[in-house]
Short mmCIF file of C-alpha atoms (C1' of nucleotides) in Angstrom, two decimals:
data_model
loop_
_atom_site.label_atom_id
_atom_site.label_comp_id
_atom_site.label_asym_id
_atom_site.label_seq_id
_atom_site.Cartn_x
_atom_site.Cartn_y
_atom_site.Cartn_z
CA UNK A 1 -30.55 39.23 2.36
CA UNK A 2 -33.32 37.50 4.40
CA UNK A 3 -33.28 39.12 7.03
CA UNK A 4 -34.53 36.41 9.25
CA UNK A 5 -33.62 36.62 13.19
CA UNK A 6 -33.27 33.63 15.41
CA UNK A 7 -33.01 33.29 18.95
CA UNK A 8 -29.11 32.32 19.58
CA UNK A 9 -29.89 28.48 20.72
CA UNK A 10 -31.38 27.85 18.11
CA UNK A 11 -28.84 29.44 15.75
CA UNK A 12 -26.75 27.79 17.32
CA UNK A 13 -27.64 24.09 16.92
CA UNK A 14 -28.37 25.45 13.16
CA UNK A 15 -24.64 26.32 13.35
CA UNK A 16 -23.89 22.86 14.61
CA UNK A 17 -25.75 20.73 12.44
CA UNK A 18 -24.23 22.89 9.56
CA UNK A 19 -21.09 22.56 10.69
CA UNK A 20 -21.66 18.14 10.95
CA UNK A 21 -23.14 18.40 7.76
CA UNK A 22 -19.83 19.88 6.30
CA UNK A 23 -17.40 17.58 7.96
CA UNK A 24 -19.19 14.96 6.72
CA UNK A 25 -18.31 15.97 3.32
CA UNK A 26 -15.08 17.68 3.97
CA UNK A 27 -13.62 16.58 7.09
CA UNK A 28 -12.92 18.92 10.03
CA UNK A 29 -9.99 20.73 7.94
CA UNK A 30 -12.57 21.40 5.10
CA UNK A 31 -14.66 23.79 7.38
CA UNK A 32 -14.30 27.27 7.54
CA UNK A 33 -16.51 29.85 8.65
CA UNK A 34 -17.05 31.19 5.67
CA UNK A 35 -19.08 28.32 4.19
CA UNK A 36 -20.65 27.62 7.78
CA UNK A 37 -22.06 30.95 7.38
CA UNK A 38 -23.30 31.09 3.67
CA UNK A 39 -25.35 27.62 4.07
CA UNK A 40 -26.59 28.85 7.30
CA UNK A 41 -27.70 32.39 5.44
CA UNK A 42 -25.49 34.09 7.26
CA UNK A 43 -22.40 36.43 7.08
CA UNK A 44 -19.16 34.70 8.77
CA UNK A 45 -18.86 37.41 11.68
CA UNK A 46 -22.40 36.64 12.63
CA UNK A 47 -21.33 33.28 13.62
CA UNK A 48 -18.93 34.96 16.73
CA UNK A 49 -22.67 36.22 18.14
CA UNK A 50 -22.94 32.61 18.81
CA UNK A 51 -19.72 30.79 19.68
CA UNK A 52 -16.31 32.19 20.51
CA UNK A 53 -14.30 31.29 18.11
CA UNK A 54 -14.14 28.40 15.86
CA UNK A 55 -12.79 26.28 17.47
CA UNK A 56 -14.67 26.46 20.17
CA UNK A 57 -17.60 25.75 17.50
CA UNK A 58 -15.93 22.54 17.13
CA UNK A 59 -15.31 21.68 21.05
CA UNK A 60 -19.41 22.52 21.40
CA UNK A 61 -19.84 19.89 18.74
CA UNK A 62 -17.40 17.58 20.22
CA UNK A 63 -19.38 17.88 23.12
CA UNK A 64 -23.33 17.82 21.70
CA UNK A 65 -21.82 14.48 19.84
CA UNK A 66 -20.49 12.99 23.07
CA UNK A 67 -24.55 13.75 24.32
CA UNK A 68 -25.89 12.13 21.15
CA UNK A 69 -23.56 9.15 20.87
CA UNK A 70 -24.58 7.98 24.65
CA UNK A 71 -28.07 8.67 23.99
CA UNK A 72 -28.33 6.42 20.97
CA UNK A 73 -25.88 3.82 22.37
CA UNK A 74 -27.94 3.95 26.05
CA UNK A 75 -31.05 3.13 23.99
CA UNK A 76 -29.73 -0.07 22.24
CA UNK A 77 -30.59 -3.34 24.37
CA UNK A 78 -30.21 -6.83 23.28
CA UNK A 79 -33.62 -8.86 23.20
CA UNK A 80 -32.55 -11.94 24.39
CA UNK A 81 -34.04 -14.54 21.67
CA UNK A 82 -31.26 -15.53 19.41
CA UNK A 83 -28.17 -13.73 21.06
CA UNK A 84 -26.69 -14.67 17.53
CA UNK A 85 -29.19 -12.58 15.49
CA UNK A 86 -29.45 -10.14 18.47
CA UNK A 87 -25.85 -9.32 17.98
CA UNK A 88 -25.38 -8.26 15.02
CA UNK A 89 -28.47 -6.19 14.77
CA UNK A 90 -26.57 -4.34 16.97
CA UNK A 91 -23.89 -3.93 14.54
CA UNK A 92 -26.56 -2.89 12.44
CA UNK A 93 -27.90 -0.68 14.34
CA UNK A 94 -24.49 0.53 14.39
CA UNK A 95 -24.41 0.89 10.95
CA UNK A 96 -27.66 2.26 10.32
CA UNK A 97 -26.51 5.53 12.68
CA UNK A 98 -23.34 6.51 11.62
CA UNK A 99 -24.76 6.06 7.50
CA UNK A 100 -27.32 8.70 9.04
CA UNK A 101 -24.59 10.43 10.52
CA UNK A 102 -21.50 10.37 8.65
CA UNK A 103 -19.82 13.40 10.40
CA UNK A 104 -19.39 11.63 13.47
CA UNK A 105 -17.32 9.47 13.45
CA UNK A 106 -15.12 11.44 10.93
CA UNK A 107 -15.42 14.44 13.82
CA UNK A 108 -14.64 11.80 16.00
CA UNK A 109 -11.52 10.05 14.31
CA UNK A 110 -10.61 13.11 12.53
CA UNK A 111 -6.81 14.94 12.93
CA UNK A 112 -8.46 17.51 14.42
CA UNK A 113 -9.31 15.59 17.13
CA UNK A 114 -6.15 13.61 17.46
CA UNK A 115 -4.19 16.15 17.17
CA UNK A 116 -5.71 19.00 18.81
CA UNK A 117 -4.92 20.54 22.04
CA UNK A 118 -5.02 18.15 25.08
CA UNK A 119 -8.47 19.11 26.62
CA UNK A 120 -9.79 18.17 22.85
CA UNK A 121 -7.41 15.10 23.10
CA UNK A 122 -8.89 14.24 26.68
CA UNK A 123 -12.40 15.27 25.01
CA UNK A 124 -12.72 12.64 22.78
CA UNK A 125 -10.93 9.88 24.35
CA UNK A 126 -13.80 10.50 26.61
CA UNK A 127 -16.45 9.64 23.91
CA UNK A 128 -14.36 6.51 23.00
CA UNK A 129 -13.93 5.22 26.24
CA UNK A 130 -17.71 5.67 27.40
CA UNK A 131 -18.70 4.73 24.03
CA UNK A 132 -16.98 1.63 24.72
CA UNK A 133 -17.82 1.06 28.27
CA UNK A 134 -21.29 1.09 27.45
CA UNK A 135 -21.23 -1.04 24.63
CA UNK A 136 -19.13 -3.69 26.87
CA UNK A 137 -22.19 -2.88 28.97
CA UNK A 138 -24.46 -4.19 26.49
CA UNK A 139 -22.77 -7.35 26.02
CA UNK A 140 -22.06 -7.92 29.33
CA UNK A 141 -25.84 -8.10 30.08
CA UNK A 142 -26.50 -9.89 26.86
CA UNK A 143 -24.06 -12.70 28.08
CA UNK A 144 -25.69 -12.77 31.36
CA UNK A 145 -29.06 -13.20 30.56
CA UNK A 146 -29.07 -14.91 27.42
CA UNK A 147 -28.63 -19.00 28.35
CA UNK A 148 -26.47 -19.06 24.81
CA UNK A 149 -23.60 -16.16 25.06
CA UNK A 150 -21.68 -17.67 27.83
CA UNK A 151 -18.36 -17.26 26.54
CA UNK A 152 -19.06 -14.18 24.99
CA UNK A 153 -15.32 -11.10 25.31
CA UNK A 154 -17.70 -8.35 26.18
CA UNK A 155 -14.42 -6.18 25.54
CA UNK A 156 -14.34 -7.86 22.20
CA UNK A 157 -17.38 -6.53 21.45
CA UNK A 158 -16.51 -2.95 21.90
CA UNK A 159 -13.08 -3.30 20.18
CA UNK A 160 -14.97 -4.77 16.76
CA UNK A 161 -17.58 -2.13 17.09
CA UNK A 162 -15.10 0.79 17.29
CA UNK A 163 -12.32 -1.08 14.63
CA UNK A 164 -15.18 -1.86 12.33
CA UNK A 165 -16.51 1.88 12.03
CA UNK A 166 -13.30 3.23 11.49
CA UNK A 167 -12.78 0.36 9.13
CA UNK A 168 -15.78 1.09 7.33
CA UNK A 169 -15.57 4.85 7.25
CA UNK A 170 -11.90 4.63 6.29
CA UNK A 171 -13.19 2.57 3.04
CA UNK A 172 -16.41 4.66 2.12
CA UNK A 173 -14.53 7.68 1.99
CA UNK A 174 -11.63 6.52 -0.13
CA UNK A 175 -14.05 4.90 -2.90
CA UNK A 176 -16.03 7.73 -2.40
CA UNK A 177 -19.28 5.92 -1.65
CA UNK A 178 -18.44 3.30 -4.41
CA UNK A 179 -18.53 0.42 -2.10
CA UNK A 180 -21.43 -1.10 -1.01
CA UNK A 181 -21.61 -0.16 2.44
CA UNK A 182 -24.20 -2.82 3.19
CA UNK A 183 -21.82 -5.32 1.51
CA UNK A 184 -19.03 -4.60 3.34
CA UNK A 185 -20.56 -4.40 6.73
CA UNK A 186 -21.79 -8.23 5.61
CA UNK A 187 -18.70 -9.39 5.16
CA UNK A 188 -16.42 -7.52 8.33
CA UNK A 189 -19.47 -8.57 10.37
CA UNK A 190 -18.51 -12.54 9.44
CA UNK A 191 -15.03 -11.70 10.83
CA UNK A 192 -16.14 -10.48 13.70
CA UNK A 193 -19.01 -12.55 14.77
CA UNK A 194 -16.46 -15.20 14.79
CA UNK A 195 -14.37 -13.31 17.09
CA UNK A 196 -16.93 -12.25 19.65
CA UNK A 197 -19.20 -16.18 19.54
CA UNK A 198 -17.98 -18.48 21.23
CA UNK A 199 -17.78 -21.67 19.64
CA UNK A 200 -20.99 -23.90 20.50
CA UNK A 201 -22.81 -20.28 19.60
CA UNK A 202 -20.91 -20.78 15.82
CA UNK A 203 -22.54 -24.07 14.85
CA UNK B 1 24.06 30.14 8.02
CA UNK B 2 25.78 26.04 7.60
CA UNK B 3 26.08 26.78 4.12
CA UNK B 4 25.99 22.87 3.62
CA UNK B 5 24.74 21.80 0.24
CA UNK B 6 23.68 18.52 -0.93
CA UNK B 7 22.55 16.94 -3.57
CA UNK B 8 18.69 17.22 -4.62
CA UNK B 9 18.40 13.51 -4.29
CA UNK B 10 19.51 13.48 -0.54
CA UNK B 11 18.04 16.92 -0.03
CA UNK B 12 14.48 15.32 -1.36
CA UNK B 13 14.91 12.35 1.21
CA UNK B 14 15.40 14.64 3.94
CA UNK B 15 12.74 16.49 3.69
CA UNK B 16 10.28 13.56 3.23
CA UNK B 17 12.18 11.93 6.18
CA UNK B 18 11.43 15.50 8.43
CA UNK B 19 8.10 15.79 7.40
CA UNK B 20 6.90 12.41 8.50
CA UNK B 21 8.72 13.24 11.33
CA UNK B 22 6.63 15.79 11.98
CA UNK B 23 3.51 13.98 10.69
CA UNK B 24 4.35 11.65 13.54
CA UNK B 25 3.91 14.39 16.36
CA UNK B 26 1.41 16.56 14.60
CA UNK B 27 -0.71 14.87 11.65
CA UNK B 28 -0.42 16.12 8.32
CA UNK B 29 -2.72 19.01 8.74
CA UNK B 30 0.60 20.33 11.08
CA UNK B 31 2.75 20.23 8.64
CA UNK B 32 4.30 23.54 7.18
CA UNK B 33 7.22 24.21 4.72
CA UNK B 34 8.62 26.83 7.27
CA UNK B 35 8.72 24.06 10.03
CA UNK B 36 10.26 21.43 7.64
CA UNK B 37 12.36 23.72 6.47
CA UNK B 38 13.89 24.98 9.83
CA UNK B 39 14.68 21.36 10.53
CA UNK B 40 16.29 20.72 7.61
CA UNK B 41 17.90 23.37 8.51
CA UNK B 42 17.43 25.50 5.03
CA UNK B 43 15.12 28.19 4.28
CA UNK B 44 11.65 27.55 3.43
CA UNK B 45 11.97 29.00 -0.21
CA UNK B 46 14.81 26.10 -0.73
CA UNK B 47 12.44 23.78 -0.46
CA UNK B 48 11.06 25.01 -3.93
CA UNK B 49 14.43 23.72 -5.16
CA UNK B 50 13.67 20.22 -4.60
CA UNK B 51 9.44 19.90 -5.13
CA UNK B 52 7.33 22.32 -7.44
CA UNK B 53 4.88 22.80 -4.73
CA UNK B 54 3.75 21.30 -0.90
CA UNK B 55 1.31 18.67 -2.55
CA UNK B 56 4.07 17.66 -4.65
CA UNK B 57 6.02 16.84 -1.64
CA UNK B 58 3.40 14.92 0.29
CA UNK B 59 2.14 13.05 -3.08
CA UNK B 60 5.73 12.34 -3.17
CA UNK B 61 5.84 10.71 0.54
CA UNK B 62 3.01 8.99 -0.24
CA UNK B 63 4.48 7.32 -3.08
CA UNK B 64 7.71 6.77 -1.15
CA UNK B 65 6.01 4.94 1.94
CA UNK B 66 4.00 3.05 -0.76
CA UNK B 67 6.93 1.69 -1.54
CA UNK B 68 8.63 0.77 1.98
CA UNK B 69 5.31 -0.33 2.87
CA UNK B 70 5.49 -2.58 0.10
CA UNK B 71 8.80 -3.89 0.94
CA UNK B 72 8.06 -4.39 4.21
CA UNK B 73 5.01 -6.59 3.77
CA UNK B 74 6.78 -8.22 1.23
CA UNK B 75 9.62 -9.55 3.43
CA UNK B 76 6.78 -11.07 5.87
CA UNK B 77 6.35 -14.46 5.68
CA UNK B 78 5.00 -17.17 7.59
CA UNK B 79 7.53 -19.96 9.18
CA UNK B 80 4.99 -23.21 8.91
CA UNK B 81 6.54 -23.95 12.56
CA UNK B 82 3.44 -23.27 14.87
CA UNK B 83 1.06 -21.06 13.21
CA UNK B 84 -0.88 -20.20 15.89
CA UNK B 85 2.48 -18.13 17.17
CA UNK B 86 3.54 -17.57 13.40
CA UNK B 87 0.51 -15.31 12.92
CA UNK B 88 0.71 -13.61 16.34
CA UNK B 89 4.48 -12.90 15.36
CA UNK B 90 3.01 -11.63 12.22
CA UNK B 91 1.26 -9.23 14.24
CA UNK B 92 3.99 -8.03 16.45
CA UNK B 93 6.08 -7.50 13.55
CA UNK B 94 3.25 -5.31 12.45
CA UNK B 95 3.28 -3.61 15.75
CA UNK B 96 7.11 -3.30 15.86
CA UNK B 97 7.15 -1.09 12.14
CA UNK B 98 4.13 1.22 12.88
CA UNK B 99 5.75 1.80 15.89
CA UNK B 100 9.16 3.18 14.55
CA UNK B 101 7.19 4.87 11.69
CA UNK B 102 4.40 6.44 13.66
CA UNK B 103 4.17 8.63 10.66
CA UNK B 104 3.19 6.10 7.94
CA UNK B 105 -0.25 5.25 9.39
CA UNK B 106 -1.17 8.70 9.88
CA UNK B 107 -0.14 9.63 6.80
CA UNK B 108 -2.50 7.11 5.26
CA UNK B 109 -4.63 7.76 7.34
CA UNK B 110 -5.29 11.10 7.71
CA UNK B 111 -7.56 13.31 6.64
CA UNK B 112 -5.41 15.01 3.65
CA UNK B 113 -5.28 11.23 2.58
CA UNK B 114 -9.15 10.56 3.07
CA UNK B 115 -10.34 13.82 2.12
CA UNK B 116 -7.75 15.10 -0.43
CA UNK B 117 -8.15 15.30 -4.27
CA UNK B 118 -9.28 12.08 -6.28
CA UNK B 119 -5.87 11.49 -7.37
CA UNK B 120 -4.76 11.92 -3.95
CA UNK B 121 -7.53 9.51 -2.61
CA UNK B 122 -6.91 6.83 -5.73
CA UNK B 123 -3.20 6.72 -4.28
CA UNK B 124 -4.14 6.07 -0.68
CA UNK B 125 -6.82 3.15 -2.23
CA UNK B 126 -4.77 1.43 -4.17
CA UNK B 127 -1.77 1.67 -1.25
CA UNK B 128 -4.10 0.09 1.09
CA UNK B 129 -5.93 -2.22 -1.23
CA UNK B 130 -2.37 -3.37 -2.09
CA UNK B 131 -1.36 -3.87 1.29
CA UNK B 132 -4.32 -5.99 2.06
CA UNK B 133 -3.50 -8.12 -0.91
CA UNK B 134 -0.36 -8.47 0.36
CA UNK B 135 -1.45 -9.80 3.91
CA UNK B 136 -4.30 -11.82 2.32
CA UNK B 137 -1.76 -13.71 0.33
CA UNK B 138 0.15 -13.90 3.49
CA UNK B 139 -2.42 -15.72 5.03
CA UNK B 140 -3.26 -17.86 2.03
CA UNK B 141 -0.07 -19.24 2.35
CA UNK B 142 0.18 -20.18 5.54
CA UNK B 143 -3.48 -22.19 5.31
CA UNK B 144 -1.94 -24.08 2.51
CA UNK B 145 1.23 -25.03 3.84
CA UNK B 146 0.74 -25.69 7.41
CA UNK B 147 -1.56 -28.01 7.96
CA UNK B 148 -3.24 -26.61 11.02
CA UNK B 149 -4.49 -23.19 9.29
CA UNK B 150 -7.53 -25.01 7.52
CA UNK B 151 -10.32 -23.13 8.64
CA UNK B 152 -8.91 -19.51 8.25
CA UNK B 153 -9.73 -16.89 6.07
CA UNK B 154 -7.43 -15.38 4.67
CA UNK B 155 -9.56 -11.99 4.08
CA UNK B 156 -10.29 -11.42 7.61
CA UNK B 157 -6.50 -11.29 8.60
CA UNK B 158 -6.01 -8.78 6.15
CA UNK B 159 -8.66 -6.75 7.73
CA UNK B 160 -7.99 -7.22 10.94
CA UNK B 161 -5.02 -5.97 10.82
CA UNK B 162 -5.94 -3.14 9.25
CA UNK B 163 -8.48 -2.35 11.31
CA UNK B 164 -5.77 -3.30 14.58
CA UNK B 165 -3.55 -0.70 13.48
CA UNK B 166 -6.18 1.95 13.11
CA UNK B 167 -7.18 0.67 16.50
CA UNK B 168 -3.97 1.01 18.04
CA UNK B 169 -3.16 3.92 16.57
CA UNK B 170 -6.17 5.82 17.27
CA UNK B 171 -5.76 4.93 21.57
CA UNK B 172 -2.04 5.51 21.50
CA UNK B 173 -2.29 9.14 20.12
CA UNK B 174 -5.27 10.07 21.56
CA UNK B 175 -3.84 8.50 25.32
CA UNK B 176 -0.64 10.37 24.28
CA UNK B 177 1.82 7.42 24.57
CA UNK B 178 0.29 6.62 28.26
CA UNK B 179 -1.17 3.94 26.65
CA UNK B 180 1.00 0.67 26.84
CA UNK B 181 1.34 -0.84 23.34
CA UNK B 182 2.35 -3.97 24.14
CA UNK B 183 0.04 -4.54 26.32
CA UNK B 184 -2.74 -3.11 23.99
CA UNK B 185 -1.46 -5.49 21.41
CA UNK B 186 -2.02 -8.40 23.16
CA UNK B 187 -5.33 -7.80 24.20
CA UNK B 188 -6.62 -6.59 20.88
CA UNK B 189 -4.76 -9.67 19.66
CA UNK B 190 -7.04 -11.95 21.89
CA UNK B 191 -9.84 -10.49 19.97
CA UNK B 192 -8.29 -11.07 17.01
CA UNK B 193 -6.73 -14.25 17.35
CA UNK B 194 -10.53 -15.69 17.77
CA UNK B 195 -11.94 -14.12 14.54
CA UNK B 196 -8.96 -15.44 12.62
CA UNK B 197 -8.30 -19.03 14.16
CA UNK B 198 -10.41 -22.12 13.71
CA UNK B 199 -11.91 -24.03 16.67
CA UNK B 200 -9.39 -26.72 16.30
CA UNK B 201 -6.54 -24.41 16.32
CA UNK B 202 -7.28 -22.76 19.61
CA UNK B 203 -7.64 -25.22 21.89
"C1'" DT C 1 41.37 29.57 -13.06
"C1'" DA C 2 37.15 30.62 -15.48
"C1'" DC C 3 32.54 29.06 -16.56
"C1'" DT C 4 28.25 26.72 -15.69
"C1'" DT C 5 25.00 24.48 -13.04
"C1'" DT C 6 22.87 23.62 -8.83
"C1'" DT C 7 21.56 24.73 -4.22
"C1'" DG C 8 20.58 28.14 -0.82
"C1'" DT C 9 19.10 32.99 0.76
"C1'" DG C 10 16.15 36.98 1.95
"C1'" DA C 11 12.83 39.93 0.87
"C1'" DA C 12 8.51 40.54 -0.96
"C1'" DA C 13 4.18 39.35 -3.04
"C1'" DG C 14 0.12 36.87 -2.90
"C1'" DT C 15 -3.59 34.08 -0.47
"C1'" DG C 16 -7.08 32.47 2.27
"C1'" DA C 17 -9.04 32.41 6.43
"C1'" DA C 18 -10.33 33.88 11.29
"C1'" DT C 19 -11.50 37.64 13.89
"C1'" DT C 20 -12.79 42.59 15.35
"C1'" DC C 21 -15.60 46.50 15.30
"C1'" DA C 22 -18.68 50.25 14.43
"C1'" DC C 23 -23.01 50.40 12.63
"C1'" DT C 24 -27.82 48.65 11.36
"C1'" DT C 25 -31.87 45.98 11.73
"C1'" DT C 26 -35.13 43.15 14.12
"C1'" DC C 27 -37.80 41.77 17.99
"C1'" DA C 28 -39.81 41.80 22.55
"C1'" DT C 29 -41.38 44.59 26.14
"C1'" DT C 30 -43.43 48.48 28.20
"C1'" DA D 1 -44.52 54.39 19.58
"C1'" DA D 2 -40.17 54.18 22.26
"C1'" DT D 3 -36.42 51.73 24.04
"C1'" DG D 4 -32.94 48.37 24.74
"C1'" DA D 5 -31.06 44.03 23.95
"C1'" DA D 6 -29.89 40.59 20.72
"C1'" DA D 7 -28.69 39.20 16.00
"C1'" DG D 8 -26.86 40.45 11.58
"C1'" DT D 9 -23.82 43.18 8.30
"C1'" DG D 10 -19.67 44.74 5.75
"C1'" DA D 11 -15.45 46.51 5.80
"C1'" DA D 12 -11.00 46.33 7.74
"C1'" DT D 13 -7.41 43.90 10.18
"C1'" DT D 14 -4.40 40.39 11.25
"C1'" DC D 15 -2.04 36.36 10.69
"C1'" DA D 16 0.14 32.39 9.13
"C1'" DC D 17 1.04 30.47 5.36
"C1'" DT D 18 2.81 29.27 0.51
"C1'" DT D 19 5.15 30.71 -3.36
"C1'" DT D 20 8.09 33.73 -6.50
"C1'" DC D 21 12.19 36.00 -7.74
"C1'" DA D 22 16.56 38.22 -8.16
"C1'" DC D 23 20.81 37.45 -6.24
"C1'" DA D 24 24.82 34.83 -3.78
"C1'" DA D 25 27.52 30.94 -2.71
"C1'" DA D 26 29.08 26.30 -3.52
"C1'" DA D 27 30.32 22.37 -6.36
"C1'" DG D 28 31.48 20.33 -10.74
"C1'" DT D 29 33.89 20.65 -15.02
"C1'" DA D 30 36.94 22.12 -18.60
#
DNA sequence: TACTTTTGTGAAAGTGAATTCACTTTCATT
DNA sequence: AATGAAAGTGAATTCACTTTCACAAAAGTA
C-alpha cells in the first residue's frame, strides 16, 4: 500500500540486495519474484520496470558481485611484519566477508551458476579466475617483499582460499549455523598454513 | 510403445541410474520426471509406479550413493609400501570414481542437498561426516603402520579431500570439461601433498 | 485357460511461478 | 495547474511441471 516511488537505480540495487539477502537463506532456486517483490514492498510485475526478466536479475547480480568481490579482494595487502600472522589474517579477512555476506559465495558456487547457460558459465568462471589471480597477486608480493615467505606456492594460496570457502560454506549450511564457524576456520586454517609455509616459516 | 516391463526393483535402479545421469549434465535443479521418464523410456506417470513422489526418488538416490560411497571408501586402503605415493594413489583413486560418477558429487553437493528440508540436509551431513570418518581412519592407519607417516594428521586428509573434490569439481563444470583433470589433479595435489606431509617425508 | 497382480498408458487436473498488459498513481518540470 | 514520463498495480495469461486416475497390457500363478 505505501505508495512510495523510487528512482529505478536505486530500486534496483534495493532489488539486488533483496535478492542476495534471499539466496543467502534459500539458495538461488529458493528465489522467486514473488518474495523479491513482497520484502521489497512491491508487487512482482513491478520488478520487470527494473530488470528484464529474472534471470537477468540474477546475471546483474552476478555481475555487481564480480565488482564487489575485486573491490574487497584489491583492498587486502599483506603488511609485511610476521608474513606468518599476516597470512592468515588474510584468511580472516576472508572469513570475516563472506560471514557478512553469505549470498556470495552460495550465488557464486550455486547450480545456478554451474549449470546455467554458458555466458553465466563463462560469467562466473570469470569471478573465480580473477578472484584467484589477484589473490596469487597478493601472495606473490607478500613472498617478494617479506625476507621470511621465500618458498611460499602463491597458487597455493588461491587454491586454499577458494577450497576453504566452499569448504566452510558447504558445512555452515548443512548444520545450519550449528558449527562454530570461527572454530572451524581455526582448525582448516592449521591445514592449510601448513600447505602454503614453507618449512623454516613452520618452526 | 516397447511395451517392455520389468520388475519394480530393476525399474527403481533405472531410474536412479538416469537421473544421476542427468544430474551429471544438468544438476539436480534439471532434473524432471518427464525427462527421466523419456529415457527410461516409460511415461512420466509410470514413474509413480515405482516412488510415491519426486523427493521420494531423490531421497532415495541419496540413500543409494550413501551406500556406494560407503563401499567405495571402504575398499580404500593404504599399501605401507611408500606412503608418500600411497596417499597420492589415494587421491587418484578419488579422482578416478568422481570422475565416472560425475553425478554423486553434485548430488551432494548441490543445492537441493544444501538447501533442502532438514531431513534432507541431516542425510547429506551425516553422508559426508561419514565419509570423512572414513578417510580420517584411512589416514590414521597409514601413520601407524608405516613408519614414515609420523607427523600427519589424519583430519586434514579427510578435508582436503573434500575440499579437492569440490575444487575440482567446481573448475571442471564451470570450464565445461576444457579443463584437464589430470593435470588439475596434480597441481592441486602439490598443494595438498604439503599440508598433509611432514617435513621429513618430503624431502 | 482363467484370474490376479503388477507395470505401463494417456488424458486430465492441479500447481506454482514468470511474464504481459491496460490502467493508475506519483513525481518532476514547465 | 497541466503534462508527460517513470514506477507501481492487479488481473489475466502462459508455461512447465508434478501428480492422479481410470483403463489396458503383460507376467505370474493356479
Amino acid at each position: 500500500m505505501s505508495k512510495k516511488r523510487l528512482s529505478s537505480t536505486l530500486r534496483q540495487q534495493q532489488i539486488l540486495d533483496t535478492t542476495l539477502e534471499i539466496i543467502a537463506e534459500k539458495g538461488v532456486g529458493g528465489v522467486s519474484t514473488a518474495e523479491i517483490a513482497q520484502r521489497v514492498g512491491i508487487v512482482p510485475s513491478a520488478l520487470y520496470r527494473h530488470f528484464e526478466s529474472k534471470e537477468a536479475l540474477i546475471d546483474a547480480l552476478l555481475d555487481r558481485t564480480h565488482m564487489i568481490l575485486f573491490e574487497n579482494v584489491r583492498k587486502m595487502t599483506l603488511k609485511k611484519s610476521d608474513p606468518k600472522e599476516d597470512l592468515k589474517s588474510l584468511f580472516l579477512l576472508h572469513l570475516e566477508f563472506i560471514r557478512k555476506n553469505p549470498g556470495m559465495p552460495k550465488l557464486v558456487f550455486s547450480d545456478a551458476a554451474v549449470f546455467g547457460s554458458p555466458e553465466r558459465k563463462e560469467k562466473v568462471l570469470s569471478i573465480v579466475k580473477n578472484y584467484m589471480n589477484k589473490l596469487t597477486e597478493i601472495a606473490e608480493m607478500g613472498r617478494q617483499e617479506g625476507n621470511f615467505l621465500q618458498d611460499i606456492l602463491p597458487e597455493a594460496v588461491a587454491f586454499s582460499m577458494v577450497s576453504f570457502v566452499q569448504y566452510v560454506g558447504l558445512i555452515s549450511n548443512l548444520s545450519d549455523g550449528k558449527t562454530d564457524l570461527g572454530e572451524l576456520a581455526e582448525q582448516a586454517w592449521g591445514y592449510i598454513e601448513r600447505a602454503i609455509l614453507s618449512d623454516h616459516d613452520k618452526g
